[in-house]
Coordinates of C-alpha atoms and ligand atoms in Angstrom, one line a residue:
X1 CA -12.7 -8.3 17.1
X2 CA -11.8 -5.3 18.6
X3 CA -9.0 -2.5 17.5
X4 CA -6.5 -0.5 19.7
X5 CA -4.2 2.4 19.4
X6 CA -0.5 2.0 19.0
X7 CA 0.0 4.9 21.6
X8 CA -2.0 3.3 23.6
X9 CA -4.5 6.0 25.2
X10 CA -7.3 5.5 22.6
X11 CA -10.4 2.8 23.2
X12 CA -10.7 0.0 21.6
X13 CA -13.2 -0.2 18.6
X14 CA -14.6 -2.2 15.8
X15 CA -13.1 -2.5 12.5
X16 CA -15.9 -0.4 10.7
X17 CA -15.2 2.4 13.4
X18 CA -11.2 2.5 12.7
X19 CA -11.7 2.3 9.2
X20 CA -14.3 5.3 9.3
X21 CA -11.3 7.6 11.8
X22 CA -8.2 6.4 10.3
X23 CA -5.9 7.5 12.8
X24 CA -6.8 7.0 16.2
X25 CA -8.0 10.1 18.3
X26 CA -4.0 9.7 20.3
X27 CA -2.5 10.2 17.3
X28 CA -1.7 6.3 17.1
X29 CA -2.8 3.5 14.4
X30 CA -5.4 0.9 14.3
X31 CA -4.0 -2.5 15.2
X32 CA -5.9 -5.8 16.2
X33 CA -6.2 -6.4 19.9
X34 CA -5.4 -9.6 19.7
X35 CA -3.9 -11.6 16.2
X36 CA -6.8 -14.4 15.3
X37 CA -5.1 -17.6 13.9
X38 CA -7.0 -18.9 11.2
X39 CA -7.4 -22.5 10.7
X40 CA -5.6 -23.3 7.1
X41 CA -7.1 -26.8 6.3
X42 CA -9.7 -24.7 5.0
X43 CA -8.1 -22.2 2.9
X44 CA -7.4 -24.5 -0.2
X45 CA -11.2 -25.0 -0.9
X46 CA -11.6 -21.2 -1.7
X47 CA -11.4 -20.5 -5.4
X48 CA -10.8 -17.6 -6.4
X49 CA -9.4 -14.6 -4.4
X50 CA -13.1 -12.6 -3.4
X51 CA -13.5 -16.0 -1.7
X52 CA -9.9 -16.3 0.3
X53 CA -10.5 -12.9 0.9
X54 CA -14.1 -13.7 2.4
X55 CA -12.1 -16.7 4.6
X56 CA -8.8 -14.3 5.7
X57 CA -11.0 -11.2 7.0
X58 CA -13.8 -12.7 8.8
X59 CA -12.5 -12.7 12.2
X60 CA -11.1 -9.4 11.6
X61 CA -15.1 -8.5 11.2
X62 CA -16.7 -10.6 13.6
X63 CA -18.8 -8.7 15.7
X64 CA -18.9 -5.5 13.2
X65 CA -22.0 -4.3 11.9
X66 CA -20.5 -4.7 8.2
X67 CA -20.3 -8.7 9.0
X68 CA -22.9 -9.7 7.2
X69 CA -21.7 -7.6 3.9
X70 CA -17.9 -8.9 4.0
X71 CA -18.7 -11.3 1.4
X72 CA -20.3 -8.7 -1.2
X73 CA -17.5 -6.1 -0.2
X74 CA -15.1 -8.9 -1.2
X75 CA -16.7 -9.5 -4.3
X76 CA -16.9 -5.7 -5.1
X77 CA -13.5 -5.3 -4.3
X78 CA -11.6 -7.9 -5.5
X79 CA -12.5 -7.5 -8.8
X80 CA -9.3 -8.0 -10.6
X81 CA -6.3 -10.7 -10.0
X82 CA -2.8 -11.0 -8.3
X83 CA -1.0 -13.4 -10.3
X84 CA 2.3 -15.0 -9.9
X85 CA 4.7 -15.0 -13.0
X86 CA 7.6 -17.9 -12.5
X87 CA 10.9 -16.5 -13.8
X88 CA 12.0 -20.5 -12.8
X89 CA 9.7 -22.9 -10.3
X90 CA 11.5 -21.3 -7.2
X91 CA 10.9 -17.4 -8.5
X92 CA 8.2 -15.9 -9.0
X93 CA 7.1 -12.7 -8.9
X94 CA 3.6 -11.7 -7.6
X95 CA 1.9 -8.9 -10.0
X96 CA 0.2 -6.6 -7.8
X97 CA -0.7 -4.0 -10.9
X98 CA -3.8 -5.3 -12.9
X99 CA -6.2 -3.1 -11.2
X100 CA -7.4 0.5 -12.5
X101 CA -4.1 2.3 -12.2
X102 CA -1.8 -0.7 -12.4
X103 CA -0.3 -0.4 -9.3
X104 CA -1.2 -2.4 -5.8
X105 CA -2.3 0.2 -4.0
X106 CA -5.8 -0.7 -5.8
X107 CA -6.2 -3.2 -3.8
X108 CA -6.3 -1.5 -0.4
X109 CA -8.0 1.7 -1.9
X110 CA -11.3 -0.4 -3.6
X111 CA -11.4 -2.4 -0.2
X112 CA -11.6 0.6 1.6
X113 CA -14.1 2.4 -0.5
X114 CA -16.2 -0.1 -0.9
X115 CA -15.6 -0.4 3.0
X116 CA -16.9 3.1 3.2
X117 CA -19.7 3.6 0.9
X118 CA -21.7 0.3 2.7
X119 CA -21.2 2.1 6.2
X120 CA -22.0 5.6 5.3
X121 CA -25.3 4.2 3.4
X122 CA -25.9 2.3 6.3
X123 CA -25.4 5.5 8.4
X124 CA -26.7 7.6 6.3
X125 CA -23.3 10.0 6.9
X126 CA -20.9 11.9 5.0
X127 CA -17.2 12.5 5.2
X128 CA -14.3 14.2 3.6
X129 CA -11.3 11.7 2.6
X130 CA -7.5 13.3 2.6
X131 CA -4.6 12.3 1.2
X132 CA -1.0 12.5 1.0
X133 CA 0.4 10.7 -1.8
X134 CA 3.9 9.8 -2.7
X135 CA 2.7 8.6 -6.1
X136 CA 0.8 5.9 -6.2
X137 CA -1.3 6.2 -3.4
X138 CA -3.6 9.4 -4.7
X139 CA -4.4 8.0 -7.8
X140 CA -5.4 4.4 -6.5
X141 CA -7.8 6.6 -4.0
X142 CA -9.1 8.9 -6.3
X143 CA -9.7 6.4 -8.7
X144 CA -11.4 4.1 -6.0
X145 CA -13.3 6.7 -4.7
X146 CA -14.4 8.1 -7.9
X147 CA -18.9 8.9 -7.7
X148 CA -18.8 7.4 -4.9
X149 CA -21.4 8.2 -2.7
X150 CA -21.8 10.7 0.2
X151 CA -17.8 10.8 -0.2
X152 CA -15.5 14.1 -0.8
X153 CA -11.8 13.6 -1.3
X154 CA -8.8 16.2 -1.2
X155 CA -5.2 15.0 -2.6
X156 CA -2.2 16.2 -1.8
X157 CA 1.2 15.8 -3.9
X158 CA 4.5 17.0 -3.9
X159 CA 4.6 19.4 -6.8
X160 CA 7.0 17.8 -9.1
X161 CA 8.2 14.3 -7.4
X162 CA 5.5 12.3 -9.1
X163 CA 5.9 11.0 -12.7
X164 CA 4.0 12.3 -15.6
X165 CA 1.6 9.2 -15.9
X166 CA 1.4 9.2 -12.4
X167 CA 0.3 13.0 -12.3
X168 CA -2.2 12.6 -14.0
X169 CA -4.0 10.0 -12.3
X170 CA -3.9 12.1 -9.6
X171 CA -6.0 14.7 -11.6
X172 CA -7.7 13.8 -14.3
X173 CA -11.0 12.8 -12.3
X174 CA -12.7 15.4 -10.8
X175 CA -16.7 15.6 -9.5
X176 CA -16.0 14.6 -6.2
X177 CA -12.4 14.7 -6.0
X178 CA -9.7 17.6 -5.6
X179 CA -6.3 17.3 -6.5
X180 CA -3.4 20.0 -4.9
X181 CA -0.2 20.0 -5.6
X182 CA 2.1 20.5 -2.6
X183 CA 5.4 23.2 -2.5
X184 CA 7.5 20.1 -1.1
X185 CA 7.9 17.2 0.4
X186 CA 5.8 13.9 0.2
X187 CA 7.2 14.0 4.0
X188 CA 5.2 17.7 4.0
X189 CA 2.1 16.3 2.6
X190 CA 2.1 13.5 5.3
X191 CA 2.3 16.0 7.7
X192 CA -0.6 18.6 6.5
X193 CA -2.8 15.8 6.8
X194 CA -1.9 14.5 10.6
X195 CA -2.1 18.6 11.4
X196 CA -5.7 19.0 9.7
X197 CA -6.7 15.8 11.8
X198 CA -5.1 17.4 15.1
X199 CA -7.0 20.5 14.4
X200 CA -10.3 19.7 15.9
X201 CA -12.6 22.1 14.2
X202 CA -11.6 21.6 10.9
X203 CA -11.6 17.7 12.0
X204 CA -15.8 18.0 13.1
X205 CA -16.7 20.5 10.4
X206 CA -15.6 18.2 7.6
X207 CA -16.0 14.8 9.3
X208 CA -12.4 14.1 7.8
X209 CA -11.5 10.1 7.9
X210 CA -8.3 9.3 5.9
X211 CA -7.4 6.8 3.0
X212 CA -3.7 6.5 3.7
X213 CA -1.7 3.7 4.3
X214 CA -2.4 4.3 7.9
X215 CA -5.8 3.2 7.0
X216 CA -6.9 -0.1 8.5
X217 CA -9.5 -0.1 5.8
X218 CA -5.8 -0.3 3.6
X219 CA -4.0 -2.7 5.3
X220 CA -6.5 -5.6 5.8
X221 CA -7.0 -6.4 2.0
X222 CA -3.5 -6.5 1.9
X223 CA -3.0 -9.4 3.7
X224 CA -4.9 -11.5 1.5
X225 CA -2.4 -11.6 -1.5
X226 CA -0.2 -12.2 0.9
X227 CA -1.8 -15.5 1.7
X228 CA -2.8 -16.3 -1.9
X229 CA 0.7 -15.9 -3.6
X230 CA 2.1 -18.0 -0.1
X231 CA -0.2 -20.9 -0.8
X232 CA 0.1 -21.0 -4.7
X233 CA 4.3 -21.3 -3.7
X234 CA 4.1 -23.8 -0.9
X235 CA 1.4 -26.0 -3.1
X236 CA 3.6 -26.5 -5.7
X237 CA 7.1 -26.6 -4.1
X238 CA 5.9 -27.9 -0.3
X239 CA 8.0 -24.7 0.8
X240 CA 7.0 -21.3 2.4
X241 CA 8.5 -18.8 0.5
X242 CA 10.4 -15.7 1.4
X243 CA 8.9 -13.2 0.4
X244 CA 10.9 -9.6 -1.1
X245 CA 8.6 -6.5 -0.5
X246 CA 10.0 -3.5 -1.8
X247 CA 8.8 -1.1 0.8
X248 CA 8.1 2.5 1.1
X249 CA 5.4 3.3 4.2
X250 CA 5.7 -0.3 5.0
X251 CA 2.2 -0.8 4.8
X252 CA 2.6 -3.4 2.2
X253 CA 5.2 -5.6 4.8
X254 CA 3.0 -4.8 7.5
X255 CA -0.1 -6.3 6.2
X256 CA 2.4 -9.5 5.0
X257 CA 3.6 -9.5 8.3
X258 CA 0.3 -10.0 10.0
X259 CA -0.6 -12.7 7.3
X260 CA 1.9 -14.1 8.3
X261 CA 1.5 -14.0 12.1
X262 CA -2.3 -15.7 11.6
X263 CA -1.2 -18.3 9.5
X264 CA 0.0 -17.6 6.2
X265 CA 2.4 -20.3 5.0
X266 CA 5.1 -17.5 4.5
X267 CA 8.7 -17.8 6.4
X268 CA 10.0 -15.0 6.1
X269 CA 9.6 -10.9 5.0
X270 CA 12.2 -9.0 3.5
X271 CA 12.0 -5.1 2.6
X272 CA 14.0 -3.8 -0.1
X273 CA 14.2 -0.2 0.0
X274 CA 16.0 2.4 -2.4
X275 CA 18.5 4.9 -1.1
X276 CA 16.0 5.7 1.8
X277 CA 17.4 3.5 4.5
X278 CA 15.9 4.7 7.7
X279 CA 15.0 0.5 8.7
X280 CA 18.5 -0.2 7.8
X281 CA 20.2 2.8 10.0
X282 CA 17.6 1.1 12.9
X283 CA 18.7 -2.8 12.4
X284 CA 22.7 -1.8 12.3
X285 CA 22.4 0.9 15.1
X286 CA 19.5 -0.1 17.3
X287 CA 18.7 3.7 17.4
X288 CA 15.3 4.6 15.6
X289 CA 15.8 8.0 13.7
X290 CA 13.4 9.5 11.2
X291 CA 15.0 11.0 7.9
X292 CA 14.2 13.5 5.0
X293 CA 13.4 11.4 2.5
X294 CA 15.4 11.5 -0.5
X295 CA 14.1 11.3 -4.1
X296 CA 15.2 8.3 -6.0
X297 CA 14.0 6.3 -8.9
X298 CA 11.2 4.4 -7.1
X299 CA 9.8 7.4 -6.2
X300 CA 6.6 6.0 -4.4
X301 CA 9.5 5.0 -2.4
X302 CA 10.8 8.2 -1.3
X303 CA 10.0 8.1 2.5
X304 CA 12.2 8.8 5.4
X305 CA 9.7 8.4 8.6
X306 CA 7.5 5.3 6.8
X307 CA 4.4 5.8 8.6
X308 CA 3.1 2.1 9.4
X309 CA 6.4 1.7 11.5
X310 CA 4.5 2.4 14.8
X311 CA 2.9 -0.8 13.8
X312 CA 5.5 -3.4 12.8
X313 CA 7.2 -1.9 16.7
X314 CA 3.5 -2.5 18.0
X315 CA 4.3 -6.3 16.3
X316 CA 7.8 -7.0 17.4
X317 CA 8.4 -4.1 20.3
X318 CA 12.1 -5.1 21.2
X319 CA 15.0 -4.6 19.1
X320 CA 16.1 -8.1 19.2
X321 CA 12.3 -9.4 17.9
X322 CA 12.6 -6.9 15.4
X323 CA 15.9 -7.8 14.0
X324 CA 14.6 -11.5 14.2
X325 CA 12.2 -10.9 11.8
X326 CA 12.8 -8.0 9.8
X327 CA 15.4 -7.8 7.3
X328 CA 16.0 -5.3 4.7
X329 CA 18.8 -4.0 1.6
X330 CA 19.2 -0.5 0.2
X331 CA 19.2 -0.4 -3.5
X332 CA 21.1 2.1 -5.2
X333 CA 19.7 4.1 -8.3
X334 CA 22.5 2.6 -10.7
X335 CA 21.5 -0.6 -9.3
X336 CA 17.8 -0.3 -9.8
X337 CA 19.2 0.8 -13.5
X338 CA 21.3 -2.5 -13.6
X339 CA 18.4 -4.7 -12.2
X340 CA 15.9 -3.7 -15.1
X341 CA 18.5 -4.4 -17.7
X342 CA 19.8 -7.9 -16.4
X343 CA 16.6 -9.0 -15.8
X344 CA 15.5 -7.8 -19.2
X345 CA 18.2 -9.4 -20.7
X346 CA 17.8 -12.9 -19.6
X347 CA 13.9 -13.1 -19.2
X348 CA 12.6 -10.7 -21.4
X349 CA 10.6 -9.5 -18.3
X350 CA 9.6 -6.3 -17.9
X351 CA 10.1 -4.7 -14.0
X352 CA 9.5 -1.0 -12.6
X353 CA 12.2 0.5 -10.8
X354 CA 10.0 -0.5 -7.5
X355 CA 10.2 -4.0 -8.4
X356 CA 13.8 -3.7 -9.6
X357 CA 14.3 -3.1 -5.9
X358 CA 13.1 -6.3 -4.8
X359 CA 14.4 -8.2 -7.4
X360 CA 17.9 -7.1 -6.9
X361 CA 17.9 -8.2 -2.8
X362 CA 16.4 -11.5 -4.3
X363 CA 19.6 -12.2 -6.6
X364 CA 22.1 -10.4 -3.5
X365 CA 20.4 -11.9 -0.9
X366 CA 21.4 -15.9 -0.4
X367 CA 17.6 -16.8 -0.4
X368 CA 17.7 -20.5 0.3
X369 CA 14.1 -21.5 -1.0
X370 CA 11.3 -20.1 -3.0
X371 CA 11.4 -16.2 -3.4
X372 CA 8.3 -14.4 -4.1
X373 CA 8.7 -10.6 -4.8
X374 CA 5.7 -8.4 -5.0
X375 CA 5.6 -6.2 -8.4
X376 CA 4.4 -3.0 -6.9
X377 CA 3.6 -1.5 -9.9
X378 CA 3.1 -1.9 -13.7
X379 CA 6.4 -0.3 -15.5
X380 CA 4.3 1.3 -18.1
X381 CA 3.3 4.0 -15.0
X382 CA 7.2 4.6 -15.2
X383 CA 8.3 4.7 -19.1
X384 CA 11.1 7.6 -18.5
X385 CA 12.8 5.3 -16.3
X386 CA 12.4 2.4 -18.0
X387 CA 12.3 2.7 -21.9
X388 CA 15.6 3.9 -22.1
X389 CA 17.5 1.1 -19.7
X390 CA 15.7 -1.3 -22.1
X391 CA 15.7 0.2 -25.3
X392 CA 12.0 -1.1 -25.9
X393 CA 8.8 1.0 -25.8
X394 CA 6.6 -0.8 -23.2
X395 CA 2.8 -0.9 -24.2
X396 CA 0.2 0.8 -22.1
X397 CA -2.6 -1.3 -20.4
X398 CA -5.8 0.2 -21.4
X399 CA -6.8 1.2 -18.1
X400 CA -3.7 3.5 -18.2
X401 CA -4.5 4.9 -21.7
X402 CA -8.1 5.9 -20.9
X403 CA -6.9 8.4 -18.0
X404 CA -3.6 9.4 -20.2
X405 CA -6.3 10.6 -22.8
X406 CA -8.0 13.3 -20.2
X407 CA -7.2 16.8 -19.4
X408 CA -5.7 17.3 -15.8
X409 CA -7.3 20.2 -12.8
X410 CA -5.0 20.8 -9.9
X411 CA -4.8 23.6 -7.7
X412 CA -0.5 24.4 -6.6
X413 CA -0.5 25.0 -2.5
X414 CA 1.9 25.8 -0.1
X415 CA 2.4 23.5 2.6
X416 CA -0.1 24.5 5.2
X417 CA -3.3 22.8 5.7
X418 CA -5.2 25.5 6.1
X419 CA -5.5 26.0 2.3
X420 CA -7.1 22.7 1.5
X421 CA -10.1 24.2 3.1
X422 CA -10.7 27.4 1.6
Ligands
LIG1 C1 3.3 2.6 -2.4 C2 4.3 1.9 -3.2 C3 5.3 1.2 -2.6 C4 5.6 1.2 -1.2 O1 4.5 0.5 -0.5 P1 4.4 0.7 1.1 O2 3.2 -0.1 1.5 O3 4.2 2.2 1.3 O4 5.6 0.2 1.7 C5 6.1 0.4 -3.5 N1 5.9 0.4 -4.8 C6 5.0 1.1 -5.4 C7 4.8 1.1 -6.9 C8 4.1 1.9 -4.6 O5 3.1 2.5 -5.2

């Protein structure tokens, strides 16, 4: 399979080649030239998820020189579960946070890394990995990329928008990894990084590739919890679920979206977003705008100009296929609040204020079959948020403790990209 731009003026290239860029050399992202649609008589027989994962990405790898290695990477990758915990038989929610720092972005950033290290051995290369991180994303990288071989990486954050637990998985690591924190935005992070990878010296000298959302490398082990959590539903109900995804870059609903699109038995995506609305303004006005994103409680939220948008427009190019499939609610902060408290309150389950998103369009929503909502993140990561609306401490997974324990290195930037290379 072969990969093009979303602008358009970029050749097409293998999936090993798009992982290693990360953007394309227009500016654009990696999408498939063509979706694959994958025969799903087969898919019950796999066992375990290293194995559906094996089955979903093959033709995404066919023809790559990393073909023969997909099913080791899968193995090495896929190294902790995605279960679904049933509020009743018809909801469930999809736990995306077992891995190292309990959130799902471990997922995408082992795949990746794993991804990486087997080219650059085969290669024999080097390369220098940045990222902009809204919260989750840094830590998920850093912690994926950890040792690993022949591999630098350089994190960015916006100085004080990240949560203290989240902070420090952003810098407690070290050897191979830097950590900055950013004078501003998450949106000025973002942007640091596209400018260091339009710069073309700085782009050569330090073979730069990055690990962002934006990263094909990302997106594809998405999908497979996509399909996973979709069969587990329509097995035991004989339904395809709708499925809440409480959405920030949107690379989470993109990668659901082409799961969907080659045969996952999902029928229908939803994003819940907090107060940034920027897919809402587009479905009710037909007018794309970018924002400034805004901060709010689901802070790995916080995005006004989500940066997978180019492909779900790549996916459904006219405003009327877009507003076919994509549908999407603004939750308030109170309402987040409110979410975590009710659902508290009548389960006993324990949500973060990304999930509460999701799971407040679920019970607004008039879902008429099986919901799945993804729990983005572990709500011990977010215990200031949290602990007070329920009144409860909420124990620490011991993945989170061990990092908690260390001491934290950060340099404090301005935003200009220059500095990352001093
Ligand atoms: C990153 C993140 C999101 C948003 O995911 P996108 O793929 O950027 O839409 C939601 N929740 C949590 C906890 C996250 O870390």
């Amino acid at each position: 399979m072969r990969f093009i731009s979303t602008r358009g003026n970029s050749p097409a290239v293998s999936a090993s080649e798009a992982i290693l860029r990360g953007l394309a050399p227009d500016g654009g992202l990696y999408i498939p030239e063509s979706f694959p649609s994958l025969d799903m008589s087969f898919a019950p027989s796999y066992r375990n998820l290293p194995e559906l994962a094996a089955f979903v990405l093959a033709p995404f790898f066919e023809g790559d020189e990393l073909e023969g290695e997909l099913k080791t990477m899968c193995q090495e990758a896929f190294d902790f579960p995605a279960p679904l915990h049933y509020h009743t038989s018809k909801e469930s929610v999809l736990e995306l946070f077992w891995g190292p720092t309990a959130a799902f972005k471990d997922f995408g950033a082992r795949f990746l890394a794993v991804t990486m290290e087997h080219l650059l051995r085969k290669r024999g290369e080097r390369l220098t990995i940045l990222v902009a991180t809204s919260g989750d994303t840094g830590g998920a990288v850093a912690n994926a990329f950890h040792k690993r071989e022949g591999i630098d990486v350089k994190v960015l954050f916006p100085e004080g928008k990240v949560s203290a637990r989240q902070q420090k998985q952003l810098t407690v690591l070290q050897d191979n990894i830097t950590s900055y924190a950013v004078r501003g935005t998450f949106d000025d992070c973002q942007k640091m990084v596209k400018d260091a990878f339009m710069d073309e010296k700085v782009c050569s000298t330090y073979h730069l590739s990055s690990a962002n959302s934006i990263n094909l490398g990302r997106l594809l082990p998405q999908m497979v919890y996509a399909f996973s959590s979709s069969m587990e539903v329509f097995s035991k109900t004989g339904l395809k679920p709708a499925v809440i995804i409480p959405s920030g870059n949107v690379g989470n609903s993109c990668a659901t979206y082409w799961a969907k699109t080659i045969g996952a038995p999902i029928h229908s995506v939803s994003l819940a977003l907090n107060r940034n609305r920027t897919i809402i303004d587009y479905l009710v006005t037909g007018t794309y705008t970018k924002r400034e994103s805004i901060a709010t409680l689901a802070n790995a939220m916080d995005v006004g100009d989500p940066s997978n948008m180019e492909r779900l427009f790549a996916l459904y190019p006219s405003y009327e296929q877009f507003a076919i499939h994509v549908s999407a609610m603004s939750v308030s902060d109170e309402l987040i609040r409110k979410t975590i408290a009710e659902i508290y309150e009548q389960t006993g389950y324990i949500v973060c204020p990304h999930t509460a998103t999701g799971e407040h369009m679920r019970r607004n929503g008039d879902f008429d079959r099986p919901t799945v909502v993804y729990a983005t993140a572990h709500p011990a990561k977010f215990e200031t948020i949290v602990e007070p609306v329920i009144s409860q401490e909420i124990p620490v997974p011991d993945q989170l403790q061990e990092l908690l324990d260390k001491e934290q290195h950060y340099s404090t930037i301005d935003t200009d990209y220059h500095l990352l290379f001093r």
